[in-house]
Coordinates of C-alpha atoms and ligand atoms in Angstrom, one line a residue:
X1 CA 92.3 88.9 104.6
X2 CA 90.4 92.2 104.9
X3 CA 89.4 93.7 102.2
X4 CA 91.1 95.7 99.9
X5 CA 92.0 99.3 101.1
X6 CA 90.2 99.2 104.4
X7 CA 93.5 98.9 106.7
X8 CA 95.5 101.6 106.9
X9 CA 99.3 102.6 108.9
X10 CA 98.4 104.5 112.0
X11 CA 100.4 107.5 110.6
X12 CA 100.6 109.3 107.1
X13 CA 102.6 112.3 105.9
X14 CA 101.1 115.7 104.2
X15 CA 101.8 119.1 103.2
X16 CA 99.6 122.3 103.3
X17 CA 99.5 124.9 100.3
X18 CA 98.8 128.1 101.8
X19 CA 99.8 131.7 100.3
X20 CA 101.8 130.4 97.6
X21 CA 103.8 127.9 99.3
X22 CA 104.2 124.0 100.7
X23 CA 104.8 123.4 104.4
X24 CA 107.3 121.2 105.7
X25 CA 106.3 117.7 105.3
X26 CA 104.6 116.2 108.7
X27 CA 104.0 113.1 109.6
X28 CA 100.8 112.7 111.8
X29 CA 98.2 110.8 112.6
X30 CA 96.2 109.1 109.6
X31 CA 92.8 110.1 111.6
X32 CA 93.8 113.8 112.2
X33 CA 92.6 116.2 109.9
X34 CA 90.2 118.2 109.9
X35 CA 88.2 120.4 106.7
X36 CA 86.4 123.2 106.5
X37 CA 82.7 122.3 105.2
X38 CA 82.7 124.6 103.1
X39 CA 86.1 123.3 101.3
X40 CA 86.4 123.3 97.4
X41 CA 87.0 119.9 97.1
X42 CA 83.8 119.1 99.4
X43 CA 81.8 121.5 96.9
X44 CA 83.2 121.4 93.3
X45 CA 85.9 117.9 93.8
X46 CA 89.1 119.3 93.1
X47 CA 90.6 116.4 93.9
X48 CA 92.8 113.9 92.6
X49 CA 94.8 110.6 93.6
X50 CA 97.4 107.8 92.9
X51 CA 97.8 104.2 93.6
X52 CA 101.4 102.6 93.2
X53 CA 103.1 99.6 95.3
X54 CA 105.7 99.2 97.5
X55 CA 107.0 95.6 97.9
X56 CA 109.1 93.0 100.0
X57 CA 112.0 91.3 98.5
X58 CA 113.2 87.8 99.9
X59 CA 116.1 89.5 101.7
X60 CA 113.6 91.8 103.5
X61 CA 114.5 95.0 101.7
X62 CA 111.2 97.1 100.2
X63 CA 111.0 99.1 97.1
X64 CA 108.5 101.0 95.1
X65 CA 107.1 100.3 91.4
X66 CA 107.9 103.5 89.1
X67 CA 107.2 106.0 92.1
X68 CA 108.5 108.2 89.0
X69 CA 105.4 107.8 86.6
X70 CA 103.2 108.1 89.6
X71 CA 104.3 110.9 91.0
X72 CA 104.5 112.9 87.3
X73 CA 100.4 111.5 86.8
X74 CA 99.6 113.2 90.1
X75 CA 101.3 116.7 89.2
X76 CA 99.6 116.6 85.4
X77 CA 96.4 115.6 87.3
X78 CA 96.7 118.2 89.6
X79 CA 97.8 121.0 86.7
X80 CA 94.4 119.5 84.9
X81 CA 92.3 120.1 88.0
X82 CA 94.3 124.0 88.5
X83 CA 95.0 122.5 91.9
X84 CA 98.4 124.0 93.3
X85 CA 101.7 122.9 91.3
X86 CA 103.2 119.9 93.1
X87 CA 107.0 119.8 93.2
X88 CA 108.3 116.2 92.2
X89 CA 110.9 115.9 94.4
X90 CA 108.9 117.0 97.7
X91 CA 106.1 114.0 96.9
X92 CA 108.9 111.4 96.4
X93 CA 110.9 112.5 99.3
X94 CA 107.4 112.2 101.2
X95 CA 106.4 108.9 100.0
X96 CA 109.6 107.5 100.5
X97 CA 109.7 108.9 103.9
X98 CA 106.4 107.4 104.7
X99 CA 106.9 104.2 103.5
X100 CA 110.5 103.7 105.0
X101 CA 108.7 104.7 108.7
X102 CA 106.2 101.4 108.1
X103 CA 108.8 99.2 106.3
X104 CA 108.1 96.8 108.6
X105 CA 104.3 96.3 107.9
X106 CA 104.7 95.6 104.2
X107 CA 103.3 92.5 103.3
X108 CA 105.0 89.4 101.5
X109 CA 104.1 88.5 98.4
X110 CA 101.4 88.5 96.6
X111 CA 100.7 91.1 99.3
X112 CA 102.0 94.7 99.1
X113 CA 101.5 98.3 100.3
X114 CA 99.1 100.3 98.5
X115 CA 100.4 103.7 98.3
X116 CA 97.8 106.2 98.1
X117 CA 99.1 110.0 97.8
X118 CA 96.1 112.3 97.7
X119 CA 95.6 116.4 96.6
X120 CA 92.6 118.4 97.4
X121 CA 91.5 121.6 97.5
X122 CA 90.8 123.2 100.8
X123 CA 89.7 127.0 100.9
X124 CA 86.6 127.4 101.8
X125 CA 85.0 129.0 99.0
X126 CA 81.5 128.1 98.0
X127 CA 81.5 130.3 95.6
X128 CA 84.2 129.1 93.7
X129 CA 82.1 127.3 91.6
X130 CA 84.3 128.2 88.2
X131 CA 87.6 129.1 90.3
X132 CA 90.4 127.2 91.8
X133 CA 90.9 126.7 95.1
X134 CA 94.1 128.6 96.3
X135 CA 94.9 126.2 98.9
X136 CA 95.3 122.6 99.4
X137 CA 96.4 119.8 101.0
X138 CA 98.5 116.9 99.8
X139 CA 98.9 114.1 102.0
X140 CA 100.0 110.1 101.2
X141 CA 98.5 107.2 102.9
X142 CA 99.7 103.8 102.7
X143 CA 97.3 100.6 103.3
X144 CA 98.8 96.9 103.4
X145 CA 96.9 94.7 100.7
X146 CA 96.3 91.5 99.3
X147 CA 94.3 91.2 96.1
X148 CA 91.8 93.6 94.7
X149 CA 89.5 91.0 92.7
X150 CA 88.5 88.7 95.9
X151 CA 88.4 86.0 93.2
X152 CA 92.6 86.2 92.4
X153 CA 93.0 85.3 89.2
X154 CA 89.8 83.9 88.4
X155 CA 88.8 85.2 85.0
X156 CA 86.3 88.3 84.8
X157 CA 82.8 89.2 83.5
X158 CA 82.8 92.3 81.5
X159 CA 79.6 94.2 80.2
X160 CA 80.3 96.4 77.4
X161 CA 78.9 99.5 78.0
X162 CA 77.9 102.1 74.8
X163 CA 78.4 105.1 77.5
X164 CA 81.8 107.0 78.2
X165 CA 83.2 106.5 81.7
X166 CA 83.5 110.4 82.5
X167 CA 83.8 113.5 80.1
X168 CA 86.4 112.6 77.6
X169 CA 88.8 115.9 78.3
X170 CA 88.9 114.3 82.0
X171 CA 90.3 110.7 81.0
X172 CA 93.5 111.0 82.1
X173 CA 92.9 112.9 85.4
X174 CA 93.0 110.6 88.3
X175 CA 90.1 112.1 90.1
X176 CA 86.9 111.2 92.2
X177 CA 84.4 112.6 89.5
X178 CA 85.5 110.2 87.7
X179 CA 84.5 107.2 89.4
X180 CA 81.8 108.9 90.5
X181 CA 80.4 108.7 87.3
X182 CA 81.3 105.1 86.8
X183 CA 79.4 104.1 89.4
X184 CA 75.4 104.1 88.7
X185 CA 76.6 101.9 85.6
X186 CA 78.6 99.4 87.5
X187 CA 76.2 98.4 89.3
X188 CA 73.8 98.1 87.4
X189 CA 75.9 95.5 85.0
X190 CA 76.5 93.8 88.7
X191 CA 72.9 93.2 89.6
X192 CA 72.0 92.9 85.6
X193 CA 74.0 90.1 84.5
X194 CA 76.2 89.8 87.0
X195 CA 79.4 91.6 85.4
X196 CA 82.4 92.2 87.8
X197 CA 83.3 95.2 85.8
X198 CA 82.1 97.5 82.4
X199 CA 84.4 98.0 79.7
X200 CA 83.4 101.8 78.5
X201 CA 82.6 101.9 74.6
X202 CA 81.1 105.0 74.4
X203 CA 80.9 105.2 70.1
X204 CA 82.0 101.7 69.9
X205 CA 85.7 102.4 70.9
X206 CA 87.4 100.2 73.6
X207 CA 88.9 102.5 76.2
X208 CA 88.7 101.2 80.0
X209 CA 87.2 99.6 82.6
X210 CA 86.4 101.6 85.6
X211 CA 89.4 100.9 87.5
X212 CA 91.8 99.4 85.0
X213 CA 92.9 99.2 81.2
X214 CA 91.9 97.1 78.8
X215 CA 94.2 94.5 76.4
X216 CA 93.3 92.1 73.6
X217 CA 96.0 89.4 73.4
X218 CA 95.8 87.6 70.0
X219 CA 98.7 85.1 69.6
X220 CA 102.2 87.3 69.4
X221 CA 100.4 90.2 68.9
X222 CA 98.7 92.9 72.2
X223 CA 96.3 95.5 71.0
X224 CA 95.1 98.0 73.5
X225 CA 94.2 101.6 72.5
X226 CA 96.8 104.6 72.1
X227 CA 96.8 107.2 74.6
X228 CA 94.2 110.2 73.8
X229 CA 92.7 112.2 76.8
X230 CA 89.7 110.4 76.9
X231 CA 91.2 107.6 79.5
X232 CA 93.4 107.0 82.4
X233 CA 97.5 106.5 80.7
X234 CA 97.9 103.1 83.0
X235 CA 101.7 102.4 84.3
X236 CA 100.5 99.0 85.0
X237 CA 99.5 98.6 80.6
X238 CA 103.2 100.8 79.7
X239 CA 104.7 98.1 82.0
X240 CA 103.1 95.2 80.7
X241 CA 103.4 96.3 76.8
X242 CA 107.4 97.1 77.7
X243 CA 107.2 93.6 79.1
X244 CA 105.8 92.3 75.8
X245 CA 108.1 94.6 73.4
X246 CA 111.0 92.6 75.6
X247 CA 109.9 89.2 75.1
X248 CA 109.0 90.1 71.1
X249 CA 105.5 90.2 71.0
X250 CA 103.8 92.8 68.4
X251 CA 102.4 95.8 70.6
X252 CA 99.8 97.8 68.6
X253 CA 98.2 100.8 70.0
X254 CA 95.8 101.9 68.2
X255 CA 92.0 102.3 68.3
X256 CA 90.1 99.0 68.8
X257 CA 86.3 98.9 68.0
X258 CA 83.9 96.5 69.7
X259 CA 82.8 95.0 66.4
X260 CA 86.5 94.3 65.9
X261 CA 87.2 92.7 69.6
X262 CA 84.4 90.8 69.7
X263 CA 84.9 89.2 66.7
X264 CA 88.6 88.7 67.7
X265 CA 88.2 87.3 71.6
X266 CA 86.1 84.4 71.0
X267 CA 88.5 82.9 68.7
X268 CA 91.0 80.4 69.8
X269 CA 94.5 82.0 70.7
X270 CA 92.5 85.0 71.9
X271 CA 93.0 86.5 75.5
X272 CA 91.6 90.1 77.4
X273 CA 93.1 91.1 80.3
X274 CA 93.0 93.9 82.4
X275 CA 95.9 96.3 83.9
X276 CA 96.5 98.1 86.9
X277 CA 98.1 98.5 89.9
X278 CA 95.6 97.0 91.9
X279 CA 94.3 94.4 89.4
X280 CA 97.8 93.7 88.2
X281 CA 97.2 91.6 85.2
X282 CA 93.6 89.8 85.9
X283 CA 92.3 88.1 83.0
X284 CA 89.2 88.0 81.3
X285 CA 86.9 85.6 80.3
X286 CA 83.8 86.6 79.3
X287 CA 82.6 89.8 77.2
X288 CA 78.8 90.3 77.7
X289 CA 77.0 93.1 74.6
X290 CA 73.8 93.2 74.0
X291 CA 72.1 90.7 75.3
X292 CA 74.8 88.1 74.2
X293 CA 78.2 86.0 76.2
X294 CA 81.4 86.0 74.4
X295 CA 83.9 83.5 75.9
X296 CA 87.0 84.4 75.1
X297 CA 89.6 81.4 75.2
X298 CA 87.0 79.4 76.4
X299 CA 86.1 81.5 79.4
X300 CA 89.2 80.9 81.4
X301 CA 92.9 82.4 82.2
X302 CA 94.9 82.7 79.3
X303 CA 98.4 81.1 79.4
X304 CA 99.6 84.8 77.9
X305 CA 98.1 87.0 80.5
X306 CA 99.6 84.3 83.5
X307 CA 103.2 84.6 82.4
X308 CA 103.0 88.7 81.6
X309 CA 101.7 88.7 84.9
X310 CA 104.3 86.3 86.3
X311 CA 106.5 88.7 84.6
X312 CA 105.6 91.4 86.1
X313 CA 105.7 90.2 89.6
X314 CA 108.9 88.7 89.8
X315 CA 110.4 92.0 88.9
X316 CA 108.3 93.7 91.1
X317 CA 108.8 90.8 94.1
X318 CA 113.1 91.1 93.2
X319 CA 112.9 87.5 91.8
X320 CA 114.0 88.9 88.3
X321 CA 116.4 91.5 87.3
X322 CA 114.7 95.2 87.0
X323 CA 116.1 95.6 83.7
X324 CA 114.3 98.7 83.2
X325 CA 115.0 100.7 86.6
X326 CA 111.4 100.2 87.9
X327 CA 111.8 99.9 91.4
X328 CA 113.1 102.4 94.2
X329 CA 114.7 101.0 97.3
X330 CA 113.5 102.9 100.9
X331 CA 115.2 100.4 102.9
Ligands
LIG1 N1 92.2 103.2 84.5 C1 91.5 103.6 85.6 C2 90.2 104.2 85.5 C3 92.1 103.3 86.9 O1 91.5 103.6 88.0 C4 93.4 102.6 86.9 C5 94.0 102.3 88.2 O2 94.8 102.9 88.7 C6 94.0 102.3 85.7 C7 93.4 102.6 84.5 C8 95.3 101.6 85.7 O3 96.4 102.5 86.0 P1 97.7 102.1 86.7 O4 98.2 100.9 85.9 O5 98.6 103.2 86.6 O6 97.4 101.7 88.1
LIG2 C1 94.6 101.5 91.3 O1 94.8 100.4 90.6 O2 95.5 102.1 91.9 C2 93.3 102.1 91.4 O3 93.3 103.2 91.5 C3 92.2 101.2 91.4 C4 91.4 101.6 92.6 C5 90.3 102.5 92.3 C6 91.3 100.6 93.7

């Protein structure tokens, strides 16, 4: 299978915000725009993004995972950003447009289409350096995928970085700058010790990885940290600790400090996992901080983490019933 993200539908479907208002949605070629060099977003990144699923059920029939939560992220990222105001029921009406026209190339399970609506700022202003861009350009592409880890649902190698991910009023704005900054420090826990991913500890507080959140699983009980501005508020973690609420487990969100999960994870019982729309529910095994490995439940997939994740998927893939009004049918 190719790799994740690199496919894409020949078409997608975008908007223009230009003196004070949205065009009509368009569908058009995914290869056909165009930008001014001198655009804002090119300049000073006013840009943000989501990532949400559609899926395949057994009778054909394809629906989206909480195209709600996604859509309300992308307006308070935009807002964040002062990109133009997004109206909610233009973006779903565009995405489920969109994803309706290429019903037919969603994958089967474990496959799905990665829905990825983007909103940038376009005016060409390169002085706008502490200004917003007054127009801008909202478009959603969709890209059929398999699994984001190549491994599956091999357990991860974390490095436990002291650093913050990005400036901690930015946290929960879905932008490039972001990962931007994520970067230099990903790789170098790759080529250092040969980490997958770095969980961000910047003062010794747990927050995220750079593409996912982070939860401790410690017999009945999930810990994972509260919502603050500092990180990205994951639908894929609300999902999963609703999920847990359901079946009883203790949820606690709260602050967790890396003296506290390392002394935690390696004992037996103990799982990590992370959560997102492309890692789903991925396991960890081994937390890696200063120089030292910490296996937690002996460096492989927790029984926990498989049957939240198993969870998860059936309600996304319509094997179980969506008990909390998750999914939106398109056709
Ligand atoms: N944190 C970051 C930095 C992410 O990029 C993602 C991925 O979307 C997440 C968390 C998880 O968010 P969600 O579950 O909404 O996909
Ligand atoms: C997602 O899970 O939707 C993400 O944004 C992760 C990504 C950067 C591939």
């Amino acid at each position: 299978m190719a790799a994740f993200g690199t496919v894409f539908t020949n078409e997608m479907i975008l908007s223009r915000f230009e003196n004070n208002s949205w065009s009509q949605p368009a569908v058009v070629a995914t290869d056909s725009i165009s930008l001014h060099p001198g655009a804002h977003v090119l300049h000073y990144a006013s840009t943000c993004f989501e990532g949400m699923k559609a899926f395949r059920h057994a009778d054909d029939s394809v629906h989206i995972f909480r195209m709600d939560k996604n859509v309300a992220r992308l307006q308070q990222s935009s807002e964040l950003l002062a990109l133009p105001q997004i109206d909610a029921a233009m973006l779903s009406s565009m995405i489920t447009e969109i994803v309706r026209r290429y019903a037919a190339d969603v994958p089967m399970p474990p496959g799905s289409m990665y829905i990825r609506p983007t909103h940038i700022g376009t005016e060409a202003s390169i002085g706008k350096a502490a200004a917003p861009s007054l127009s801008s350009l909202l478009y959603v592409l969709l890209s059929p995928v398999g699994d984001y880890f190549a491994g599956g649902a091999k357990a991860l190698r974390l490095l436990l970085e002291d650093n913050a991910r990005c400036a901690s009023h930015m946290g929960m704005v879905k932008s490039g700058g972001n990962y931007a900054s994520a970067l230099q420090p990903i790789m170098k826990a790759r080529a250092a010790v040969q980490a997958d991913q770095v969980l961000f500890c910047p003062n010794g507080d747990v927050q995220e990885t750079g593409a996912a959140n982070f939860l401790l699983i410690d017999g009945n009980e999930i810990i994972t940290k509260a919502l603050d501005s500092s990180f990205l508020h994951g639908i894929t973690r609300d999902s999963i600790l609703t999920l847990a609420r359901d079946r009883g487990m203790t949820v606690s969100e709260r602050e967790l400090t890396v003296d506290e999960l390392l002394e935690r994870a390696v004992k037996p019982g103990a799982e990590a996992a992370l959560s997102g729309t492309a890692a789903v529910l991925t396991p960890v095994g081994t937390l890696i901080h200063a120089g030292k490995e910490y296996q937690v439940g002996g460096g492989i997939a927790g029984t926990t983490t498989a049957s939240l994740r198993q969870a998860l998927n059936d309600i996304q893939w319509g094997r179980a019933a969506d008990t909390h009004g998750w999914l939106t049918k398109v056709s």
